[in-house]
Coordinates of C-alpha atoms in Angstrom, one line a residue:
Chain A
X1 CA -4.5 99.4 -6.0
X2 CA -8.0 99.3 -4.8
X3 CA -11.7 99.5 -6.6
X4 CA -11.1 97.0 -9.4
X5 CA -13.5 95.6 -11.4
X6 CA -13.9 92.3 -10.6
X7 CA -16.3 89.8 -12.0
X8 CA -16.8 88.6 -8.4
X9 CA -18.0 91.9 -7.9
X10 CA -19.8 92.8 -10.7
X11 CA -22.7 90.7 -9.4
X12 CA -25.7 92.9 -10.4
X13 CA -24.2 93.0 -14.1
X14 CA -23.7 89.2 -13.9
X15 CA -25.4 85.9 -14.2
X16 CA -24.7 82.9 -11.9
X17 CA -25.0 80.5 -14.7
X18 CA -26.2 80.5 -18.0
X19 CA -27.9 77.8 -20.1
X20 CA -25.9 76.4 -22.9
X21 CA -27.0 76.5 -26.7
X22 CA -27.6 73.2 -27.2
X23 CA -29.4 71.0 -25.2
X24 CA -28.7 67.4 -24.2
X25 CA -30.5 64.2 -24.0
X26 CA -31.0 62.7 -19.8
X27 CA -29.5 59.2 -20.3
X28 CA -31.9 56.9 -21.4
X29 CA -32.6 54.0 -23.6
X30 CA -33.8 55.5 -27.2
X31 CA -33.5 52.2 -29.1
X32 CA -36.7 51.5 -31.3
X33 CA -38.2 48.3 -32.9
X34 CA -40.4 49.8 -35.5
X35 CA -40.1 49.1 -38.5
X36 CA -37.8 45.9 -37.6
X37 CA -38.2 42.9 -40.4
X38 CA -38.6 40.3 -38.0
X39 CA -41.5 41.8 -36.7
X40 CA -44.9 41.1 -38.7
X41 CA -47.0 44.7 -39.4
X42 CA -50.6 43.4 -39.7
X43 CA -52.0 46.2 -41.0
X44 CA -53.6 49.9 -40.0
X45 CA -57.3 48.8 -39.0
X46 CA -59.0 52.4 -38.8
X47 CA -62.7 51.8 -40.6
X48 CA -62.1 47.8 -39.9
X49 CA -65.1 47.8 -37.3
X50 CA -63.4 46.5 -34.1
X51 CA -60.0 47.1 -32.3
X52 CA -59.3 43.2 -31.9
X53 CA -57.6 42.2 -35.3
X54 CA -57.9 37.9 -35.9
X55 CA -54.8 37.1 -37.7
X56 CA -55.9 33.8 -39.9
X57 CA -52.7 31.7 -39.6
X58 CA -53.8 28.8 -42.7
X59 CA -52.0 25.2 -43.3
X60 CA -51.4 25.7 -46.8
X61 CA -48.3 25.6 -49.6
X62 CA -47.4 22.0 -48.1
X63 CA -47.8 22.0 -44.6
X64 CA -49.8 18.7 -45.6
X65 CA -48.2 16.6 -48.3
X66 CA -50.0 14.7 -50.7
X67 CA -50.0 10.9 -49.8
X68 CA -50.4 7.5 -52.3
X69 CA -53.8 6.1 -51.9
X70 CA -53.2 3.1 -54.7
X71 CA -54.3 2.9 -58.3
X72 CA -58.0 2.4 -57.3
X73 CA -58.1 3.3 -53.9
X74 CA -60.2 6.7 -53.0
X75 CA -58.2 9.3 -51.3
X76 CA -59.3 10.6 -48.1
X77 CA -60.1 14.1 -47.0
X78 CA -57.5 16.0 -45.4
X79 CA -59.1 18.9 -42.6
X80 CA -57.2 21.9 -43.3
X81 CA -55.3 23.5 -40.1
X82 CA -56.1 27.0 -39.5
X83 CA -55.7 29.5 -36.1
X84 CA -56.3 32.7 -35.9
X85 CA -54.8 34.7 -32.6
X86 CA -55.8 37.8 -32.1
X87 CA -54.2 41.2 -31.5
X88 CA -56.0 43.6 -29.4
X89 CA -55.2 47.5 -30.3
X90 CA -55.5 50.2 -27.4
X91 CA -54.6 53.7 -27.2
X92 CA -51.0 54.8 -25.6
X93 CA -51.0 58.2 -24.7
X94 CA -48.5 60.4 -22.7
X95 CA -49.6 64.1 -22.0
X96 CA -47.1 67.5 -21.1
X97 CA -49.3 70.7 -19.9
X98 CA -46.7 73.8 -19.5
X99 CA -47.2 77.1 -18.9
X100 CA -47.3 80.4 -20.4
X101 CA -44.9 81.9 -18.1
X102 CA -42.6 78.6 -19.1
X103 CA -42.9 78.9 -22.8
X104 CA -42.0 82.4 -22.6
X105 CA -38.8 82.3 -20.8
X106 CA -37.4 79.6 -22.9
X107 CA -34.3 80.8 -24.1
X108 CA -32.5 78.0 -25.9
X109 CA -35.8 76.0 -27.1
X110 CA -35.7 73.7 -24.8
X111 CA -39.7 73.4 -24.4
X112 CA -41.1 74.8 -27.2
X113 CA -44.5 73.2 -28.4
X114 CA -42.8 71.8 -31.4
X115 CA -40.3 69.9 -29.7
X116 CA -42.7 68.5 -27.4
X117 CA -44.6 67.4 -30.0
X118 CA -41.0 65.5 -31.4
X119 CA -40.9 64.1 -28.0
X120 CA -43.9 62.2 -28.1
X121 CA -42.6 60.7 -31.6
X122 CA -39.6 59.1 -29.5
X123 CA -42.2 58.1 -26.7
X124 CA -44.8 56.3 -28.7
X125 CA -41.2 54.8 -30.5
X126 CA -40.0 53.3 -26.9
X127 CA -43.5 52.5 -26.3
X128 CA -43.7 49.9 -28.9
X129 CA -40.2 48.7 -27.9
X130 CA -41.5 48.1 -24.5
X131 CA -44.6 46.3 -25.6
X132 CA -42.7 44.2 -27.8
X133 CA -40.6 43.4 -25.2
X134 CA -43.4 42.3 -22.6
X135 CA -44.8 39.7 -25.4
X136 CA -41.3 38.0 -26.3
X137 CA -40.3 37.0 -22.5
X138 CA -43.2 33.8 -22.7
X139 CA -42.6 31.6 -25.8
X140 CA -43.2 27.6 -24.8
X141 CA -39.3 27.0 -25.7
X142 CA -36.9 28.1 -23.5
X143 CA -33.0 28.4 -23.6
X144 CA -30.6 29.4 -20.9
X145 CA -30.7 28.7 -17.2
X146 CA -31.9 30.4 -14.2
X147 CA -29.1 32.4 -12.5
X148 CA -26.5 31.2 -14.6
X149 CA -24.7 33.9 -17.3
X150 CA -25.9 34.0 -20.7
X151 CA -23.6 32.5 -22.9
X152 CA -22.6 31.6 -27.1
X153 CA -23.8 27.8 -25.8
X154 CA -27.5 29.5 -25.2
X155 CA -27.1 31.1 -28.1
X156 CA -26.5 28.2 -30.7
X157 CA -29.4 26.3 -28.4
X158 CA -32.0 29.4 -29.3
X159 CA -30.7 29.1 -33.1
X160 CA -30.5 25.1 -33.4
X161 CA -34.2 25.1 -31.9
X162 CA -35.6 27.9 -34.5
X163 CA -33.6 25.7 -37.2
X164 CA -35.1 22.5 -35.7
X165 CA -38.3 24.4 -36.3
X166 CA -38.0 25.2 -39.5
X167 CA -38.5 28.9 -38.6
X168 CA -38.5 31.0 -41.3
X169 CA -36.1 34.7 -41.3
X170 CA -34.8 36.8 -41.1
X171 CA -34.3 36.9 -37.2
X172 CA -34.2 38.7 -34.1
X173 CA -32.9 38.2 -30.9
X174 CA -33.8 41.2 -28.0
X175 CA -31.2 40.5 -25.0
X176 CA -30.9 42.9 -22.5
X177 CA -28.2 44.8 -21.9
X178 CA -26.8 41.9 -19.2
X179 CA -27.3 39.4 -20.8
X180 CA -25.3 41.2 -23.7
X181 CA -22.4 41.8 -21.2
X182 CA -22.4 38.1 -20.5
X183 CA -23.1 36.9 -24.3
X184 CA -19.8 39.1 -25.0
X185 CA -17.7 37.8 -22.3
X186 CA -18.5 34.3 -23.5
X187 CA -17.7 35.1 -26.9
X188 CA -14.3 36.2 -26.6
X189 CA -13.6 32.5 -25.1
X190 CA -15.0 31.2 -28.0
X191 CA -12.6 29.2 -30.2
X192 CA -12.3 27.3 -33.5
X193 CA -14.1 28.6 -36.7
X194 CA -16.3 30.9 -34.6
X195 CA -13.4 32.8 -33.2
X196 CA -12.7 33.9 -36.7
X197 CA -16.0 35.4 -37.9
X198 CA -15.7 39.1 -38.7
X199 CA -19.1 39.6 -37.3
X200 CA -17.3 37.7 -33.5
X201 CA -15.3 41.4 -34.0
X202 CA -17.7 43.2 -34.6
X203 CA -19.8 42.0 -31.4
X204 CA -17.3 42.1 -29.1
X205 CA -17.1 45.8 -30.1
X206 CA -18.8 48.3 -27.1
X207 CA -22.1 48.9 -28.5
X208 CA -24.9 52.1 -28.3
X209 CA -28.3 51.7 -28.3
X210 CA -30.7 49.8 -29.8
X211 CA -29.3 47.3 -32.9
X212 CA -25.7 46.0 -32.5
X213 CA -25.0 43.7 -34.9
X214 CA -25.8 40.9 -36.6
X215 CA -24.5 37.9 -35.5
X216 CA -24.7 34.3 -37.3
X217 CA -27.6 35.9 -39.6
X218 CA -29.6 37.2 -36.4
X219 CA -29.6 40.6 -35.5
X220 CA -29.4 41.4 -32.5
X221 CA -31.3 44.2 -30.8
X222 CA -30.5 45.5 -26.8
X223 CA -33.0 46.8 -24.7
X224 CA -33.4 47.8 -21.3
X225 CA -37.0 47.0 -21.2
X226 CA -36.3 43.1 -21.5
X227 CA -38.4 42.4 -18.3
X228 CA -37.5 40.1 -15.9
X229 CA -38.5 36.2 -15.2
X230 CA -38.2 34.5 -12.1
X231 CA -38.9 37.1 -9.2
X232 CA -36.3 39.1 -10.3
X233 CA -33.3 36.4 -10.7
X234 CA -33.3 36.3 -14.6
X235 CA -34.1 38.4 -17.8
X236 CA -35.8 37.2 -20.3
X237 CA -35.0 37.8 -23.7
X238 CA -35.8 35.9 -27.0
X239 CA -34.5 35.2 -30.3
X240 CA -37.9 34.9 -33.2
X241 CA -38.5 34.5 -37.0
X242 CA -40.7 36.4 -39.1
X243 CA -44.0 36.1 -38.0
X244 CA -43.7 35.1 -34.1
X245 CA -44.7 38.5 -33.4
X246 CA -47.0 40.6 -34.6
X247 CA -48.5 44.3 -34.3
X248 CA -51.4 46.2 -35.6
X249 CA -52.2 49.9 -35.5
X250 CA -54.8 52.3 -36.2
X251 CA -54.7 56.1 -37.6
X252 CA -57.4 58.3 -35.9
X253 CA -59.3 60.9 -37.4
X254 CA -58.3 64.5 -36.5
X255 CA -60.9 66.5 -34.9
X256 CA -61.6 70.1 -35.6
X257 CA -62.7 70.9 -32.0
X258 CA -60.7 73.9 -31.8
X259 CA -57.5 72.4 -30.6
X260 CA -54.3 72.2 -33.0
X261 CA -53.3 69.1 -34.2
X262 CA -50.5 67.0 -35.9
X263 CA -50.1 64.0 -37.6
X264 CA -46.8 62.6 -37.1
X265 CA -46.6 59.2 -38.9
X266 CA -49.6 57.5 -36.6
X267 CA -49.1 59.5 -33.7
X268 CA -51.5 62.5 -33.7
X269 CA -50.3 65.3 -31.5
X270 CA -53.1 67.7 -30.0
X271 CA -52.3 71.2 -27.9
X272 CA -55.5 72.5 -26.3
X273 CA -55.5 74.8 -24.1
X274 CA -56.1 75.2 -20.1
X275 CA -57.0 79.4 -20.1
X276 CA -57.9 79.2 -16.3
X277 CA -54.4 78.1 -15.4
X278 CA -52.5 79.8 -18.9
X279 CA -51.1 76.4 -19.1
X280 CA -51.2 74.4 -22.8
X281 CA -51.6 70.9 -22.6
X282 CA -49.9 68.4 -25.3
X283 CA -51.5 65.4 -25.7
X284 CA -49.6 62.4 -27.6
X285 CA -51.4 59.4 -28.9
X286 CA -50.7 56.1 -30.3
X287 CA -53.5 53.3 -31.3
X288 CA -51.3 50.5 -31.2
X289 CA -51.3 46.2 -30.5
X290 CA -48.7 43.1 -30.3
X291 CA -49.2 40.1 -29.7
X292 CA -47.0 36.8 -30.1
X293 CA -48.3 35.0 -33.4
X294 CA -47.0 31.5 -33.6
X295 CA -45.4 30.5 -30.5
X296 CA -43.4 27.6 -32.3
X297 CA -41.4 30.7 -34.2
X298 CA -39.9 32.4 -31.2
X299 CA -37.4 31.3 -28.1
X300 CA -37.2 33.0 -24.7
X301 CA -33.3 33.1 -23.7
X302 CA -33.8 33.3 -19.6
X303 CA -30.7 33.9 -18.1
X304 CA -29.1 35.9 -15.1
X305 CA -29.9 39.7 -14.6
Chain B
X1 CA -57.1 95.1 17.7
X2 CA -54.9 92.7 15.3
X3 CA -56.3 89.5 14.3
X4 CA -55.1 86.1 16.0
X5 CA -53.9 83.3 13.7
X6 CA -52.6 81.3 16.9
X7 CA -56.0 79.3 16.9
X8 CA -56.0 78.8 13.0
X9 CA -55.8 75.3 11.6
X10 CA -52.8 73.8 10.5
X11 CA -53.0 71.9 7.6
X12 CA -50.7 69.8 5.5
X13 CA -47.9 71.5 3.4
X14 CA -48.6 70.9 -0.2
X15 CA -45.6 70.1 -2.3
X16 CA -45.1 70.3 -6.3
X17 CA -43.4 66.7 -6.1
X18 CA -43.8 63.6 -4.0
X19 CA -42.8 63.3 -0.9
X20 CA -41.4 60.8 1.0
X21 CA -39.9 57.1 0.2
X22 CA -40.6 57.1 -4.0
X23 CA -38.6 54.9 -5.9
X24 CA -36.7 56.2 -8.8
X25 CA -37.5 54.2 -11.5
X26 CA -40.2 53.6 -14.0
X27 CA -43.5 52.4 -13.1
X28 CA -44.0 48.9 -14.1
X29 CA -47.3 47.3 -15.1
X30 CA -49.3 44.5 -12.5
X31 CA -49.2 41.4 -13.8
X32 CA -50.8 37.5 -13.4
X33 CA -48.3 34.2 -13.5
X34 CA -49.2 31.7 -16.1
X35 CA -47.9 27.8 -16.7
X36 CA -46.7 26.0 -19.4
X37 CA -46.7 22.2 -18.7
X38 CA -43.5 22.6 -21.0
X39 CA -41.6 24.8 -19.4
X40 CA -39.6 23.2 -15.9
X41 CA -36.1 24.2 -14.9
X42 CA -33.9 23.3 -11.5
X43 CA -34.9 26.3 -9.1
X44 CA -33.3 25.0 -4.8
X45 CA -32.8 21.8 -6.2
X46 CA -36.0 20.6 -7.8
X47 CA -38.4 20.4 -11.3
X48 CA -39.9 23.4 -10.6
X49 CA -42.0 25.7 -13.2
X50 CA -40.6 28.7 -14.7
X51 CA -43.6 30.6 -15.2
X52 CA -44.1 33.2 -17.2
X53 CA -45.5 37.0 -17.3
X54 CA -48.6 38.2 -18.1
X55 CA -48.5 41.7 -17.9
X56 CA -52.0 43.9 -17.2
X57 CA -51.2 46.6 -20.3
X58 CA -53.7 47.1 -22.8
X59 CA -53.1 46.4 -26.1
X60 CA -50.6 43.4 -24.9
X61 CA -51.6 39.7 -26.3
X62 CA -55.4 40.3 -26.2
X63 CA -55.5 42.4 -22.9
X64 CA -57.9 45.1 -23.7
X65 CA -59.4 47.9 -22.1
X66 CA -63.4 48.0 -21.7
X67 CA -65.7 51.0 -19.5
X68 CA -62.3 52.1 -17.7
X69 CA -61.4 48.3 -16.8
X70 CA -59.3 45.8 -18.2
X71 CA -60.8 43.0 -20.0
X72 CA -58.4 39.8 -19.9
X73 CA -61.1 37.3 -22.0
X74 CA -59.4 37.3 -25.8
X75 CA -55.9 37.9 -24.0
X76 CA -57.3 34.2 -22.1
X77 CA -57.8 33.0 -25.3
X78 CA -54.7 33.8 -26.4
X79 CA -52.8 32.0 -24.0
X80 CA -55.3 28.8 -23.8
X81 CA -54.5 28.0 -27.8
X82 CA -50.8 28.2 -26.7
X83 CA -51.2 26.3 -23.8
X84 CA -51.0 28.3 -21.0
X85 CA -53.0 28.4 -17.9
X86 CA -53.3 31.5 -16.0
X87 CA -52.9 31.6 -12.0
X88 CA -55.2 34.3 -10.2
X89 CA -53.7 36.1 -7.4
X90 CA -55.0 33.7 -4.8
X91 CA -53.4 30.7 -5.4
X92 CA -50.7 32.8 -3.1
X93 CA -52.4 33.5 0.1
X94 CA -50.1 34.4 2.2
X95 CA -49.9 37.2 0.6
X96 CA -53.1 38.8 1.3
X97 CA -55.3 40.2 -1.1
X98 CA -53.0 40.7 -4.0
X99 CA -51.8 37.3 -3.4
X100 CA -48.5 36.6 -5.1
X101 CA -48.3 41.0 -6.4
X102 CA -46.8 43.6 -4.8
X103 CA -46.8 47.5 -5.7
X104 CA -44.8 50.3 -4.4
X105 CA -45.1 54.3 -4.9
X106 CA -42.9 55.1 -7.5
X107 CA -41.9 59.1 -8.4
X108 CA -43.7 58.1 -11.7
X109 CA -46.3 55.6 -11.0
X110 CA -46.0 52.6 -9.1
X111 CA -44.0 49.6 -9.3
X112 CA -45.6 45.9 -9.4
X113 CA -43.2 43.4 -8.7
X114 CA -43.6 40.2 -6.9
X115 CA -44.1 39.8 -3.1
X116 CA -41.2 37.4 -3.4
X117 CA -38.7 41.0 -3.9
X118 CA -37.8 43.6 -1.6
X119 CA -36.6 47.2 -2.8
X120 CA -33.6 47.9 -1.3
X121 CA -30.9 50.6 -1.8
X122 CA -31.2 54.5 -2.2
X123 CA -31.7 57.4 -4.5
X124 CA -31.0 56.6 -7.9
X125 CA -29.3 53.1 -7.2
X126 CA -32.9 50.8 -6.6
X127 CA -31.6 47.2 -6.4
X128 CA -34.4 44.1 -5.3
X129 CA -33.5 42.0 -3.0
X130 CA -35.2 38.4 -3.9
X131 CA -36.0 35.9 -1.3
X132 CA -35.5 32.7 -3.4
X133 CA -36.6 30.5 -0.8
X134 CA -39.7 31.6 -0.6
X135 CA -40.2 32.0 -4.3
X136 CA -39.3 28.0 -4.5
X137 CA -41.6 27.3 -1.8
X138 CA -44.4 29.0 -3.7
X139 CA -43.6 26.9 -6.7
X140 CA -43.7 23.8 -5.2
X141 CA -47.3 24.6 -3.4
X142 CA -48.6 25.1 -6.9
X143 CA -48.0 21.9 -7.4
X144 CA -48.7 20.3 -4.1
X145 CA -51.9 22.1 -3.7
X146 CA -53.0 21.1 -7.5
X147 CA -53.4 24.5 -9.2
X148 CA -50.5 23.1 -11.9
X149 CA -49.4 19.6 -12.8
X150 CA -46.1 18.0 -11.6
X151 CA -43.7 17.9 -14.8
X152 CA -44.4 15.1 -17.1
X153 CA -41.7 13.0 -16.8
X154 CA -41.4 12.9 -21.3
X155 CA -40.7 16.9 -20.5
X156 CA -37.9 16.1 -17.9
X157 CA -36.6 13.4 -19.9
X158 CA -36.1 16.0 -23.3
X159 CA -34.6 19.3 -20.7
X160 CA -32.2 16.7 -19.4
X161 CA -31.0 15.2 -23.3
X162 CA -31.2 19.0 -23.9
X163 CA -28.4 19.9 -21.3
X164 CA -26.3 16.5 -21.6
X165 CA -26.5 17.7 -25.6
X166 CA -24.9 21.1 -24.5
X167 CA -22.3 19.8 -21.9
X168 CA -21.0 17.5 -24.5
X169 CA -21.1 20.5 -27.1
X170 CA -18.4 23.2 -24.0
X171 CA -16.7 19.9 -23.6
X172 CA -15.4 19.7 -27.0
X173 CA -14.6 23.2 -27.5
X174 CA -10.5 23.6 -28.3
X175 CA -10.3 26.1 -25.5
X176 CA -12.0 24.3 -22.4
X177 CA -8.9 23.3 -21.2
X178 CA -7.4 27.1 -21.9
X179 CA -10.0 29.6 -21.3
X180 CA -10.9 29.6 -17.6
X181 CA -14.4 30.7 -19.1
X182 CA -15.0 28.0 -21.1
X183 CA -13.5 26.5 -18.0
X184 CA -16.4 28.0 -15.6
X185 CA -19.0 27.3 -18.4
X186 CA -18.6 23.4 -18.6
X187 CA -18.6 23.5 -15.3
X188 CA -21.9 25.4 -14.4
X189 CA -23.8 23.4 -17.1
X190 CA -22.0 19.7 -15.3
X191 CA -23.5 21.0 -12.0
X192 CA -27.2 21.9 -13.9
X193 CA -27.2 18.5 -15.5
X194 CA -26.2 16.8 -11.9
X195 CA -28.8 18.9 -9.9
X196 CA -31.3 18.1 -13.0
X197 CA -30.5 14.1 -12.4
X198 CA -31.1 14.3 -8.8
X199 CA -34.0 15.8 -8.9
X200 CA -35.5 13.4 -11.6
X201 CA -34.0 10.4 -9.0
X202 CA -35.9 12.3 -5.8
X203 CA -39.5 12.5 -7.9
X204 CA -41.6 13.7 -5.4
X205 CA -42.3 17.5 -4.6
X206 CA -42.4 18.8 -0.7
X207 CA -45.4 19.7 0.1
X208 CA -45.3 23.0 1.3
X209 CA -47.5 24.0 4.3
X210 CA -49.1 28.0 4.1
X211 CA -48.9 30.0 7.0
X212 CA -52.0 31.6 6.9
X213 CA -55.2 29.4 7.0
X214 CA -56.8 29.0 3.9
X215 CA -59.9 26.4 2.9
X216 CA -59.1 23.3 1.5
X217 CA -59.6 23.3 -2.2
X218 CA -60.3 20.4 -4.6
X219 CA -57.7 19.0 -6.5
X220 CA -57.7 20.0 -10.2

């Protein structure tokens, strides 16, 4: 029988392809810090007069102990220990411009301004991760070996030298996600008591983004923004207490200069507008410092990448 | 008459995204070595430093941004009450004006890594290739050329209690004779603590000779 219709046929009636409903995430590392309890929150210093923020780190509550002088004998002075490191805040910005034509043709909202706007929420959020990250790779002690495998042996060294330290919790340890992979593959060797812990099941389990577990009373956070150490050879991770790290930020005023705005938590969205091009640009911002607080409170774990 | 074009100037095609060999992968920030007198490890075979980062981002342990520049004074700071000591670029120079840095174009931003790796690989997969050699060499004319310390034999003395602490601690596990990882782990940290041993028992440092002239500086 000939002239049937055909969907091969029926090409002015017919798309080539067609855009889902929904749309999905590119691969990418979306696990956050914020808001972890390991991590000291200074403060929000808008109105403080300076973006450099001293932290005043005092030798109080018995960090010196009271001494016996005799029954007559005058007691001596004792200078009180004080340090005060500083964090520095600067802006973090990330900007879209799209066009008209762009917003227009969006059929599944895909690029509308709203969920560029969500977008810089999650990109101020891996921000912060990543600045985390590039303070925690330098503390003074330092577990693990260069090109050799993370294993549960660097692990108890990073834990025995926070307890050594007296390092208060609750604590954090940011692998990345090799030395992870290696920390797991050691761990399923692992016998005696430690075999038996629920939380050695629970680690050994495949893991998603960002926290995966506690394990031993540390919880333990994977990134892909652990930098490196070494030229390359090693990644540098860390285990800290509360207080070895620190972070300030800073809310900005809105200003009415005829662009929208939004205030999303601290991150202030802005859309202006680009007439000469019919483009509008989005503009995410995020006043934000870290800096490591007590070096004596945190361990970098270098081991193989 | 029609008009001639055959005389017109050509000029370069203009294209909405770069060209050429980008790496994919995000940018990464430039960055300056620092020493810890603390902080030694067994790199080819001898005490050698394992420095650490300090990464040019603002808002980063004091690094601040001033007039469109980056101003590393409180970030100094930072690291001199924790006993750091920063190295500037040259203390590297064979490798010209950025010294020990290297950048490439990536299809974000570029790429700072050291001059000691090599981007090698294609498309999406971009591996490093690391010349460790060279990277060792470097470490040893820090010391050699005085910009650091040698390590202080107290320092070597603790690393190596550290890892005879930890070999002891695989070697009583109930599976080292069972698990062929526990198996591989004991002996990986034997070999460390041999290699750490022999390098305490050889002392000195080689003196490592540049390959581009450079003026002979004081020793610090």
């Amino acid at each position: 029988m000939a002239n049937e219709i055909l969907y091969s046929g029926l090409g002015d009636l017919r798309l080539a392809a067609v855009l889902a409903q929904e749309i999905d995430l590119l691969l990418a590392d979306r696990g956050s810090l914020w808001g972890h309890p390991a991590i000291r929150y200074v403060g929000d210093q808008s109105g403080r007069g300076s973006t450099a923020i001293e932290v005043p780190l005092v030798g109080y509550d018995g960090y010196d102990r009271m001494s016996a002088p005799g029954e007559s004998t005058a007691a001596s002075n004792v200078a009180l220990t004080d340090a005060s490191p500083q964090i520095v805040i600067a802006r973090q910005h990330l900007r879209r411009q799209i066009s008209d034509l762009a917003l227009a043709t969006d059929s599944i909202n895909s690029t509308s301004l709203e969920r560029l706007a969500l977008d810089m929420v999650g990109a101020a959020s891996m921000r912060f991760t990543e600045l985390i990250c590039n303070v925690t790779d330098d503390f003074t002690t330092v577990v693990g070996s260069t090109g050799v495998n993370m294993s549960v042996d660097d692990w108890y060294s990073a834990m025995y030298a926070l307890e050594l330290a007296s390092v208060p919790g609750p604590f954090l340890a940011i692998l990345h996600p090799r030395q992870l992979a290696d920390f797991q593959e050691s761990l399923r060797a692992e016998g005696g008591a430690a075999q038996w812990f629920p939380a050695t099941a629970e680690t050994l389990k495949i893991k998603g983004q960002g926290y995966v577990g506690n394990f031993l009373g540390v919880d333990i956070f994977k990134s892909s923004l652990v930098p490196t150490a070494n030229a390359g050879a090693d990644r540098a991770g860390c285990m800290i207490g509360y207080g070895a790290v620190g972070y300030a930020d800073m809310s900005v005023p809105v200003v009415d200069a005829g662009t929208r705005n939004e205030m999303l938590g601290k991150i202030k969205v802005e859309f202006s507008r680009d007439t000469a091009k019919q483009d509008t640009l989005v503009d995410g911002v995020y006043y934000v410092g870290v800096a490591i607080l007590q070096d004596a409170m945190g361990v970098s774990i270098v081991t193989d990448a | 008459m029609a008009h001639d074009f055959t005389s017109a100037p050509r000029i370069e095609p203009s294209y909405s995204k770069p060209q050429g060999n980008y790496l994919d992968m995000e940018p990464t920030p430039p960055f300056r070595y620092k020493f810890h007198p603390e902080r030694w490890g067994i790199i080819d075979g001898d005490w050698l430093p394992i420095l650490g980062t300090m990464r040019l981002v603002a808002g980063v342990n004091g690094v601040e941004e001033k007039n469109g520049h980056l101003n590393l004074t409180r970030a100094k700071v930072n690291l001199e009450i924790n006993g750091w000591k920063l190295l500037d670029l040259d203390v590297y120079p064979d490798g010209g004006p950025s010294g020990y840095l290297a950048a490439y174009q990536g299809k974000k931003g570029p790429i700072h890594v050291s001059v000691f790796e090599t981007p090698i690989g294609s498309g999406k997969n971009v591996a490093f290739r690391r010349d460790e050699k060279l990277y060792a060499d470097f470490l040893r004319s820090l010391i050699s050329e005085g910009y650091i310390p040698g390590p202080d034999p107290m320092v070597i003395e603790k690393l190596i209690e550290n890892q005879k602490v930890l070999v002891g601690r695989i070697a009583s596990k109930p599976t080292v004779k069972t698990s062929p990882i526990v198996e591989q782990e004991l002996k990986n940290a034997q070999e460390l603590l041999d290699a750490m041993l022999a390098a305490q028992a050889k002392g000195t440092v080689v003196v490592t000779v540049h390959s581009t002239p450079k003026t002979p500086k004081a020793k610090r």
